[in-house]
Amino acid sequence: MSSREQFSSKTGFVMAAAGSAIGLGNIWGFPTQTASNGGAAFVAVYFLMTFCLAYPVLIAELVIGRYARANMVNALQEVAIGPITQKLGMGVGIYGVIVASLILSFYGIIAGWMICFLIESVASMLGYEQFSSWLTSFGFERNILSMAVFMLLTMSIVAGGVEGGIEKWSTRLMPMLLVLMVVLIAYVLTQDGAAQGLRVYLLPDLSHFNPALVLNAMGQAFFSLSLGVGTMLIYGSYLGKEESLPKLGAAVTLIDAGIAFTAGLLIIPAIYVAKELGTTVFAESGELIAGPDLIFQVLPSLFASMGSVGYLVAFAFFTLMTIASLTSSISMLEVPVALVTEQSGMARKRATAIISSVIFAVSTVILLNFEQLFDFVINLTTVYSQPLLAVAICVFSGWIWHRNKILAEIKQGHEDIEDSLFWKIWPIYVKFFCPVLILAAFLQSVIG
Ligand code: TRP
């Protein structure tokens, strides 16, 4: 049997895992959630959730993945202790793979829109007005074509394998993302109105504080770290035994939260710059426009009002969004691809092509029934499924799997872990703290 694929280095893993984590959730979700949940108060709760709840679950996924050296379905069965927990592991694993695929099916649609606006910046600079307006108007043809282009890009990277595809492209794209973001921030902060945006972002407005804020912050933290569906589990399974999981996990968490915070420095001042230039940035209810309209109306009208430099800024911004989406989507596609190649022995390229076609078909169904399905699938996966799957992962690592085996696995790459603060806290966290808090927040959202 050929040896299992693996990331070539620490950096390779961190780039790929941070690439997975950093996506539309950071650059779009986090800043707009912050804006509509009272600014700095949300930022503080989000950081708390990220480090106290999401980080422990991330480590659980990495440990299980690296121990089992397998996809989530097989890995959870491997840490099971009897036929019942084995069945449970299989069920949870399959559920995770389905949710990962469904997340990709809506993520691909949104990412397709980013590509449209990216091309539009060039088209309108060249004066192709009709094409421009086709690219920016909601329509089935445009939606399906752009989603197909995005899926093809995702597919061709994943077909290249772990080192030759995922790692190679994450390592190329992530530095580009950072540069683009810094350039954009530097530009936006010099514009009129930016200072007001910074104030809203950085000074807490406690009148916005409510219980839903905590829940939103938790959902945001889990989505942003790509948790629950086996993405991080499978990336962990490609990690060498000489690496320290708590350290690498901490690096990924810090980078992810850091980029989210940095994206806020771009998006929120940009909203106020747009306001200064006469764009409507508040909806009739008085709330800041935060949904798709922010990205597809407020920001484009800001770019348009900037004169010819606006084309460049738009181009840079939508390139940033496309890159961020791509390094995330490859991590979603890897979840079903790993399962099929490991279960059936099918070649990676073939499995990638078949699974991508299935997800393309699901996305098409969503596009054909957009009103009924789009929000439904997003809620079903991110609001309802991800927290429950995260609880299941806590149950497997805190209650089912033998503590000594976990310790032995974490010790590899981190010899002195037993005496560390990490080992005093983490097992208690995944056993009690995380599942109880996640469930409480979840129930509150479902019932109340
Ligand atoms: N974390 C990514 C973002 O912030 C999206 C993502 C990638 C994801 N893989 C995932 C979300 C798995 C949930 C599950 O945009």
mmCIF file with all atom_site columns, C-alpha atoms in Angstrom, residues 116-286:
data_model
loop_
_atom_site.group_PDB
_atom_site.id
_atom_site.type_symbol
_atom_site.label_atom_id
_atom_site.label_alt_id
_atom_site.label_comp_id
_atom_site.label_asym_id
_atom_site.label_entity_id
_atom_site.label_seq_id
_atom_site.pdbx_PDB_ins_code
_atom_site.Cartn_x
_atom_site.Cartn_y
_atom_site.Cartn_z
_atom_site.occupancy
_atom_site.B_iso_or_equiv
_atom_site.pdbx_formal_charge
_atom_site.auth_seq_id
_atom_site.auth_comp_id
_atom_site.auth_asym_id
_atom_site.auth_atom_id
_atom_site.pdbx_PDB_model_num
ATOM 1   C CA . CYS A 1 116 ? -18.501 37.911 -10.903 1.00 0.00 ? 116 CYS A CA 1
ATOM 2   C CA . PHE A 1 117 ? -17.709 41.145 -9.115  1.00 0.00 ? 117 PHE A CA 1
ATOM 3   C CA . LEU A 1 118 ? -13.995 40.523 -9.653  1.00 0.00 ? 118 LEU A CA 1
ATOM 4   C CA . ILE A 1 119 ? -14.488 40.198 -13.415 1.00 0.00 ? 119 ILE A CA 1
ATOM 5   C CA . GLU A 1 120 ? -16.904 43.106 -13.343 1.00 0.00 ? 120 GLU A CA 1
ATOM 6   C CA . SER A 1 121 ? -14.211 45.466 -12.078 1.00 0.00 ? 121 SER A CA 1
ATOM 7   C CA . VAL A 1 122 ? -12.201 44.738 -15.240 1.00 0.00 ? 122 VAL A CA 1
ATOM 8   C CA . ALA A 1 123 ? -15.232 44.754 -17.539 1.00 0.00 ? 123 ALA A CA 1
ATOM 9   C CA . SER A 1 124 ? -16.438 48.123 -16.365 1.00 0.00 ? 124 SER A CA 1
ATOM 10  C CA . MET A 1 125 ? -12.964 49.605 -16.575 1.00 0.00 ? 125 MET A CA 1
ATOM 11  C CA . LEU A 1 126 ? -12.872 48.518 -20.216 1.00 0.00 ? 126 LEU A CA 1
ATOM 12  C CA . GLY A 1 127 ? -16.322 49.971 -20.765 1.00 0.00 ? 127 GLY A CA 1
ATOM 13  C CA . TYR A 1 128 ? -18.239 46.712 -21.354 1.00 0.00 ? 128 TYR A CA 1
ATOM 14  C CA . GLU A 1 129 ? -21.365 47.998 -19.722 1.00 0.00 ? 129 GLU A CA 1
ATOM 15  C CA . GLN A 1 130 ? -23.806 45.325 -20.756 1.00 0.00 ? 130 GLN A CA 1
ATOM 16  C CA . PHE A 1 131 ? -21.522 42.549 -19.604 1.00 0.00 ? 131 PHE A CA 1
ATOM 17  C CA . SER A 1 132 ? -20.921 44.465 -16.409 1.00 0.00 ? 132 SER A CA 1
ATOM 18  C CA . SER A 1 133 ? -24.562 44.696 -15.590 1.00 0.00 ? 133 SER A CA 1
ATOM 19  C CA . TRP A 1 134 ? -25.117 41.015 -16.405 1.00 0.00 ? 134 TRP A CA 1
ATOM 20  C CA . LEU A 1 135 ? -22.336 40.153 -13.954 1.00 0.00 ? 135 LEU A CA 1
ATOM 21  C CA . THR A 1 136 ? -23.857 42.166 -11.151 1.00 0.00 ? 136 THR A CA 1
ATOM 22  C CA . SER A 1 137 ? -27.548 41.331 -11.626 1.00 0.00 ? 137 SER A CA 1
ATOM 23  C CA . PHE A 1 138 ? -29.037 38.364 -9.861  1.00 0.00 ? 138 PHE A CA 1
ATOM 24  C CA . GLY A 1 139 ? -29.926 35.729 -12.440 1.00 0.00 ? 139 GLY A CA 1
ATOM 25  C CA . PHE A 1 140 ? -29.884 31.953 -12.765 1.00 0.00 ? 140 PHE A CA 1
ATOM 26  C CA . GLU A 1 141 ? -27.418 31.860 -15.662 1.00 0.00 ? 141 GLU A CA 1
ATOM 27  C CA . ARG A 1 142 ? -24.937 34.124 -14.000 1.00 0.00 ? 142 ARG A CA 1
ATOM 28  C CA . ASN A 1 143 ? -25.264 32.260 -10.701 1.00 0.00 ? 143 ASN A CA 1
ATOM 29  C CA . ILE A 1 144 ? -24.789 28.797 -12.113 1.00 0.00 ? 144 ILE A CA 1
ATOM 30  C CA . LEU A 1 145 ? -21.917 29.738 -14.415 1.00 0.00 ? 145 LEU A CA 1
ATOM 31  C CA . SER A 1 146 ? -19.935 31.522 -11.737 1.00 0.00 ? 146 SER A CA 1
ATOM 32  C CA . MET A 1 147 ? -20.582 28.756 -9.230  1.00 0.00 ? 147 MET A CA 1
ATOM 33  C CA . ALA A 1 148 ? -19.332 26.255 -11.829 1.00 0.00 ? 148 ALA A CA 1
ATOM 34  C CA . VAL A 1 149 ? -16.139 28.256 -12.388 1.00 0.00 ? 149 VAL A CA 1
ATOM 35  C CA . PHE A 1 150 ? -15.508 28.354 -8.646  1.00 0.00 ? 150 PHE A CA 1
ATOM 36  C CA . MET A 1 151 ? -16.182 24.617 -8.254  1.00 0.00 ? 151 MET A CA 1
ATOM 37  C CA . LEU A 1 152 ? -13.779 23.863 -11.107 1.00 0.00 ? 152 LEU A CA 1
ATOM 38  C CA . LEU A 1 153 ? -11.035 25.867 -9.396  1.00 0.00 ? 153 LEU A CA 1
ATOM 39  C CA . THR A 1 154 ? -11.714 24.099 -6.088  1.00 0.00 ? 154 THR A CA 1
ATOM 40  C CA . MET A 1 155 ? -11.758 20.719 -7.807  1.00 0.00 ? 155 MET A CA 1
ATOM 41  C CA . SER A 1 156 ? -8.499  21.228 -9.664  1.00 0.00 ? 156 SER A CA 1
ATOM 42  C CA . ILE A 1 157 ? -6.649  22.144 -6.476  1.00 0.00 ? 157 ILE A CA 1
ATOM 43  C CA . VAL A 1 158 ? -8.016  19.207 -4.471  1.00 0.00 ? 158 VAL A CA 1
ATOM 44  C CA . ALA A 1 159 ? -7.272  16.815 -7.354  1.00 0.00 ? 159 ALA A CA 1
ATOM 45  C CA . GLY A 1 160 ? -3.596  17.774 -6.935  1.00 0.00 ? 160 GLY A CA 1
ATOM 46  C CA . GLY A 1 161 ? -3.478  16.087 -3.526  1.00 0.00 ? 161 GLY A CA 1
ATOM 47  C CA . VAL A 1 162 ? -2.473  17.193 -0.043  1.00 0.00 ? 162 VAL A CA 1
ATOM 48  C CA . GLU A 1 163 ? 1.042   18.452 -0.687  1.00 0.00 ? 163 GLU A CA 1
ATOM 49  C CA . GLY A 1 164 ? 0.840   19.175 -4.416  1.00 0.00 ? 164 GLY A CA 1
ATOM 50  C CA . GLY A 1 165 ? -2.584  20.801 -4.307  1.00 0.00 ? 165 GLY A CA 1
ATOM 51  C CA . ILE A 1 166 ? -3.909  21.953 -0.944  1.00 0.00 ? 166 ILE A CA 1
ATOM 52  C CA . GLU A 1 167 ? -0.585  22.856 0.669   1.00 0.00 ? 167 GLU A CA 1
ATOM 53  C CA . LYS A 1 168 ? 0.954   24.336 -2.478  1.00 0.00 ? 168 LYS A CA 1
ATOM 54  C CA . TRP A 1 169 ? -1.969  26.628 -3.205  1.00 0.00 ? 169 TRP A CA 1
ATOM 55  C CA . SER A 1 170 ? -2.605  27.633 0.403   1.00 0.00 ? 170 SER A CA 1
ATOM 56  C CA . THR A 1 171 ? 1.055   28.607 0.736   1.00 0.00 ? 171 THR A CA 1
ATOM 57  C CA . ARG A 1 172 ? 0.829   30.706 -2.417  1.00 0.00 ? 172 ARG A CA 1
ATOM 58  C CA . LEU A 1 173 ? -2.515  32.313 -1.797  1.00 0.00 ? 173 LEU A CA 1
ATOM 59  C CA . MET A 1 174 ? -2.387  33.145 1.916   1.00 0.00 ? 174 MET A CA 1
ATOM 60  C CA . PRO A 1 175 ? 0.495   35.667 1.666   1.00 0.00 ? 175 PRO A CA 1
ATOM 61  C CA . MET A 1 176 ? -1.302  37.296 -1.276  1.00 0.00 ? 176 MET A CA 1
ATOM 62  C CA . LEU A 1 177 ? -4.397  37.614 0.850   1.00 0.00 ? 177 LEU A CA 1
ATOM 63  C CA . LEU A 1 178 ? -2.471  39.331 3.607   1.00 0.00 ? 178 LEU A CA 1
ATOM 64  C CA . VAL A 1 179 ? -0.805  41.811 1.256   1.00 0.00 ? 179 VAL A CA 1
ATOM 65  C CA . LEU A 1 180 ? -4.091  42.702 -0.428  1.00 0.00 ? 180 LEU A CA 1
ATOM 66  C CA . MET A 1 181 ? -5.742  43.250 2.902   1.00 0.00 ? 181 MET A CA 1
ATOM 67  C CA . VAL A 1 182 ? -3.007  45.520 4.228   1.00 0.00 ? 182 VAL A CA 1
ATOM 68  C CA . VAL A 1 183 ? -3.005  47.597 1.018   1.00 0.00 ? 183 VAL A CA 1
ATOM 69  C CA . LEU A 1 184 ? -6.780  47.982 1.155   1.00 0.00 ? 184 LEU A CA 1
ATOM 70  C CA . ILE A 1 185 ? -6.783  48.968 4.825   1.00 0.00 ? 185 ILE A CA 1
ATOM 71  C CA . ALA A 1 186 ? -4.073  51.555 4.240   1.00 0.00 ? 186 ALA A CA 1
ATOM 72  C CA . TYR A 1 187 ? -6.144  53.050 1.449   1.00 0.00 ? 187 TYR A CA 1
ATOM 73  C CA . VAL A 1 188 ? -9.507  53.046 3.225   1.00 0.00 ? 188 VAL A CA 1
ATOM 74  C CA . LEU A 1 189 ? -8.142  54.540 6.430   1.00 0.00 ? 189 LEU A CA 1
ATOM 75  C CA . THR A 1 190 ? -6.944  57.637 4.553   1.00 0.00 ? 190 THR A CA 1
ATOM 76  C CA . GLN A 1 191 ? -10.479 58.415 3.331   1.00 0.00 ? 191 GLN A CA 1
ATOM 77  C CA . ASP A 1 192 ? -12.996 60.751 4.947   1.00 0.00 ? 192 ASP A CA 1
ATOM 78  C CA . GLY A 1 193 ? -15.349 59.000 7.329   1.00 0.00 ? 193 GLY A CA 1
ATOM 79  C CA . ALA A 1 194 ? -12.926 56.195 8.217   1.00 0.00 ? 194 ALA A CA 1
ATOM 80  C CA . ALA A 1 195 ? -12.314 57.557 11.702  1.00 0.00 ? 195 ALA A CA 1
ATOM 81  C CA . GLN A 1 196 ? -15.978 57.309 12.580  1.00 0.00 ? 196 GLN A CA 1
ATOM 82  C CA . GLY A 1 197 ? -15.966 53.697 11.417  1.00 0.00 ? 197 GLY A CA 1
ATOM 83  C CA . LEU A 1 198 ? -12.995 52.938 13.631  1.00 0.00 ? 198 LEU A CA 1
ATOM 84  C CA . ARG A 1 199 ? -14.811 54.390 16.614  1.00 0.00 ? 199 ARG A CA 1
ATOM 85  C CA . VAL A 1 200 ? -17.864 52.217 16.017  1.00 0.00 ? 200 VAL A CA 1
ATOM 86  C CA . TYR A 1 201 ? -15.643 49.185 15.620  1.00 0.00 ? 201 TYR A CA 1
ATOM 87  C CA . LEU A 1 202 ? -13.398 49.702 18.595  1.00 0.00 ? 202 LEU A CA 1
ATOM 88  C CA . LEU A 1 203 ? -15.548 51.392 21.241  1.00 0.00 ? 203 LEU A CA 1
ATOM 89  C CA . PRO A 1 204 ? -18.168 49.180 22.883  1.00 0.00 ? 204 PRO A CA 1
ATOM 90  C CA . ASP A 1 205 ? -21.787 50.273 22.648  1.00 0.00 ? 205 ASP A CA 1
ATOM 91  C CA . LEU A 1 206 ? -23.381 48.422 25.529  1.00 0.00 ? 206 LEU A CA 1
ATOM 92  C CA . SER A 1 207 ? -26.919 49.344 24.493  1.00 0.00 ? 207 SER A CA 1
ATOM 93  C CA . HIS A 1 208 ? -26.579 46.600 21.867  1.00 0.00 ? 208 HIS A CA 1
ATOM 94  C CA . PHE A 1 209 ? -25.677 43.954 24.391  1.00 0.00 ? 209 PHE A CA 1
ATOM 95  C CA . ASN A 1 210 ? -28.180 41.062 24.458  1.00 0.00 ? 210 ASN A CA 1
ATOM 96  C CA . PRO A 1 211 ? -28.154 37.283 24.893  1.00 0.00 ? 211 PRO A CA 1
ATOM 97  C CA . ALA A 1 212 ? -28.309 36.730 21.143  1.00 0.00 ? 212 ALA A CA 1
ATOM 98  C CA . LEU A 1 213 ? -24.939 38.410 20.913  1.00 0.00 ? 213 LEU A CA 1
ATOM 99  C CA . VAL A 1 214 ? -23.304 35.576 22.849  1.00 0.00 ? 214 VAL A CA 1
ATOM 100 C CA . LEU A 1 215 ? -24.917 33.019 20.610  1.00 0.00 ? 215 LEU A CA 1
ATOM 101 C CA . ASN A 1 216 ? -23.947 34.834 17.447  1.00 0.00 ? 216 ASN A CA 1
ATOM 102 C CA . ALA A 1 217 ? -20.394 35.127 18.680  1.00 0.00 ? 217 ALA A CA 1
ATOM 103 C CA . MET A 1 218 ? -20.266 31.399 19.367  1.00 0.00 ? 218 MET A CA 1
ATOM 104 C CA . GLY A 1 219 ? -21.640 30.477 15.953  1.00 0.00 ? 219 GLY A CA 1
ATOM 105 C CA . GLN A 1 220 ? -19.185 32.845 14.356  1.00 0.00 ? 220 GLN A CA 1
ATOM 106 C CA . ALA A 1 221 ? -16.274 31.286 16.257  1.00 0.00 ? 221 ALA A CA 1
ATOM 107 C CA . PHE A 1 222 ? -17.208 27.733 15.218  1.00 0.00 ? 222 PHE A CA 1
ATOM 108 C CA . PHE A 1 223 ? -17.834 28.619 11.616  1.00 0.00 ? 223 PHE A CA 1
ATOM 109 C CA . SER A 1 224 ? -14.640 30.588 11.404  1.00 0.00 ? 224 SER A CA 1
ATOM 110 C CA . LEU A 1 225 ? -12.463 27.767 12.728  1.00 0.00 ? 225 LEU A CA 1
ATOM 111 C CA . SER A 1 226 ? -14.186 25.303 10.337  1.00 0.00 ? 226 SER A CA 1
ATOM 112 C CA . LEU A 1 227 ? -15.212 23.062 13.239  1.00 0.00 ? 227 LEU A CA 1
ATOM 113 C CA . GLY A 1 228 ? -17.489 20.074 13.627  1.00 0.00 ? 228 GLY A CA 1
ATOM 114 C CA . VAL A 1 229 ? -17.569 18.623 10.150  1.00 0.00 ? 229 VAL A CA 1
ATOM 115 C CA . GLY A 1 230 ? -14.162 16.950 10.078  1.00 0.00 ? 230 GLY A CA 1
ATOM 116 C CA . THR A 1 231 ? -12.247 19.574 8.108   1.00 0.00 ? 231 THR A CA 1
ATOM 117 C CA . MET A 1 232 ? -9.695  20.154 10.830  1.00 0.00 ? 232 MET A CA 1
ATOM 118 C CA . LEU A 1 233 ? -9.795  16.462 11.707  1.00 0.00 ? 233 LEU A CA 1
ATOM 119 C CA . ILE A 1 234 ? -8.684  15.491 8.221   1.00 0.00 ? 234 ILE A CA 1
ATOM 120 C CA . TYR A 1 235 ? -6.011  18.214 8.133   1.00 0.00 ? 235 TYR A CA 1
ATOM 121 C CA . GLY A 1 236 ? -4.778  16.895 11.485  1.00 0.00 ? 236 GLY A CA 1
ATOM 122 C CA . SER A 1 237 ? -4.556  13.445 9.971   1.00 0.00 ? 237 SER A CA 1
ATOM 123 C CA . TYR A 1 238 ? -2.028  14.771 7.439   1.00 0.00 ? 238 TYR A CA 1
ATOM 124 C CA . LEU A 1 239 ? 0.206   16.146 10.189  1.00 0.00 ? 239 LEU A CA 1
ATOM 125 C CA . GLY A 1 240 ? 3.489   14.516 11.245  1.00 0.00 ? 240 GLY A CA 1
ATOM 126 C CA . LYS A 1 241 ? 3.851   12.880 14.665  1.00 0.00 ? 241 LYS A CA 1
ATOM 127 C CA . GLU A 1 242 ? 6.753   15.194 15.487  1.00 0.00 ? 242 GLU A CA 1
ATOM 128 C CA . GLU A 1 243 ? 4.530   18.286 15.612  1.00 0.00 ? 243 GLU A CA 1
ATOM 129 C CA . SER A 1 244 ? 2.972   19.762 18.743  1.00 0.00 ? 244 SER A CA 1
ATOM 130 C CA . LEU A 1 245 ? -0.796  19.845 18.287  1.00 0.00 ? 245 LEU A CA 1
ATOM 131 C CA . PRO A 1 246 ? -1.573  22.362 21.071  1.00 0.00 ? 246 PRO A CA 1
ATOM 132 C CA . LYS A 1 247 ? 0.977   24.782 19.627  1.00 0.00 ? 247 LYS A CA 1
ATOM 133 C CA . LEU A 1 248 ? -0.010  24.463 15.993  1.00 0.00 ? 248 LEU A CA 1
ATOM 134 C CA . GLY A 1 249 ? -3.675  24.667 16.951  1.00 0.00 ? 249 GLY A CA 1
ATOM 135 C CA . ALA A 1 250 ? -2.969  27.831 18.921  1.00 0.00 ? 250 ALA A CA 1
ATOM 136 C CA . ALA A 1 251 ? -1.148  29.323 15.943  1.00 0.00 ? 251 ALA A CA 1
ATOM 137 C CA . VAL A 1 252 ? -4.089  28.627 13.645  1.00 0.00 ? 252 VAL A CA 1
ATOM 138 C CA . THR A 1 253 ? -6.578  30.035 16.179  1.00 0.00 ? 253 THR A CA 1
ATOM 139 C CA . LEU A 1 254 ? -4.541  33.207 16.676  1.00 0.00 ? 254 LEU A CA 1
ATOM 140 C CA . ILE A 1 255 ? -4.088  33.772 12.958  1.00 0.00 ? 255 ILE A CA 1
ATOM 141 C CA . ASP A 1 256 ? -7.774  33.189 12.282  1.00 0.00 ? 256 ASP A CA 1
ATOM 142 C CA . ALA A 1 257 ? -8.959  35.554 15.011  1.00 0.00 ? 257 ALA A CA 1
ATOM 143 C CA . GLY A 1 258 ? -6.260  38.065 14.079  1.00 0.00 ? 258 GLY A CA 1
ATOM 144 C CA . ILE A 1 259 ? -7.364  38.156 10.439  1.00 0.00 ? 259 ILE A CA 1
ATOM 145 C CA . ALA A 1 260 ? -11.013 38.491 11.466  1.00 0.00 ? 260 ALA A CA 1
ATOM 146 C CA . PHE A 1 261 ? -10.085 41.444 13.633  1.00 0.00 ? 261 PHE A CA 1
ATOM 147 C CA . THR A 1 262 ? -7.993  42.964 10.854  1.00 0.00 ? 262 THR A CA 1
ATOM 148 C CA . ALA A 1 263 ? -10.825 42.529 8.357   1.00 0.00 ? 263 ALA A CA 1
ATOM 149 C CA . GLY A 1 264 ? -12.959 44.638 10.685  1.00 0.00 ? 264 GLY A CA 1
ATOM 150 C CA . LEU A 1 265 ? -10.425 47.433 10.300  1.00 0.00 ? 265 LEU A CA 1
ATOM 151 C CA . LEU A 1 266 ? -11.151 47.317 6.584   1.00 0.00 ? 266 LEU A CA 1
ATOM 152 C CA . ILE A 1 267 ? -14.882 46.715 6.301   1.00 0.00 ? 267 ILE A CA 1
ATOM 153 C CA . ILE A 1 268 ? -16.333 48.928 9.027   1.00 0.00 ? 268 ILE A CA 1
ATOM 154 C CA . PRO A 1 269 ? -14.372 52.064 8.153   1.00 0.00 ? 269 PRO A CA 1
ATOM 155 C CA . ALA A 1 270 ? -15.243 51.342 4.506   1.00 0.00 ? 270 ALA A CA 1
ATOM 156 C CA . ILE A 1 271 ? -18.946 51.433 5.369   1.00 0.00 ? 271 ILE A CA 1
ATOM 157 C CA . TYR A 1 272 ? -18.537 54.878 6.904   1.00 0.00 ? 272 TYR A CA 1
ATOM 158 C CA . VAL A 1 273 ? -16.441 56.111 4.003   1.00 0.00 ? 273 VAL A CA 1
ATOM 159 C CA . ALA A 1 274 ? -19.295 55.031 1.745   1.00 0.00 ? 274 ALA A CA 1
ATOM 160 C CA . LYS A 1 275 ? -21.730 56.931 3.944   1.00 0.00 ? 275 LYS A CA 1
ATOM 161 C CA . GLU A 1 276 ? -19.581 60.030 3.701   1.00 0.00 ? 276 GLU A CA 1
ATOM 162 C CA . LEU A 1 277 ? -19.733 59.707 -0.080  1.00 0.00 ? 277 LEU A CA 1
ATOM 163 C CA . GLY A 1 278 ? -23.509 59.593 -0.077  1.00 0.00 ? 278 GLY A CA 1
ATOM 164 C CA . THR A 1 279 ? -24.258 55.864 -0.184  1.00 0.00 ? 279 THR A CA 1
ATOM 165 C CA . THR A 1 280 ? -27.128 54.575 1.939   1.00 0.00 ? 280 THR A CA 1
ATOM 166 C CA . VAL A 1 281 ? -25.537 52.422 4.611   1.00 0.00 ? 281 VAL A CA 1
ATOM 167 C CA . PHE A 1 282 ? -28.395 52.147 7.066   1.00 0.00 ? 282 PHE A CA 1
ATOM 168 C CA . ALA A 1 283 ? -31.522 50.149 6.334   1.00 0.00 ? 283 ALA A CA 1
ATOM 169 C CA . GLU A 1 284 ? -34.938 51.632 7.103   1.00 0.00 ? 284 GLU A CA 1
ATOM 170 C CA . SER A 1 285 ? -34.922 49.968 10.519  1.00 0.00 ? 285 SER A CA 1
ATOM 171 C CA . GLY A 1 286 ? -31.912 52.088 11.406  1.00 0.00 ? 286 GLY A CA 1
#
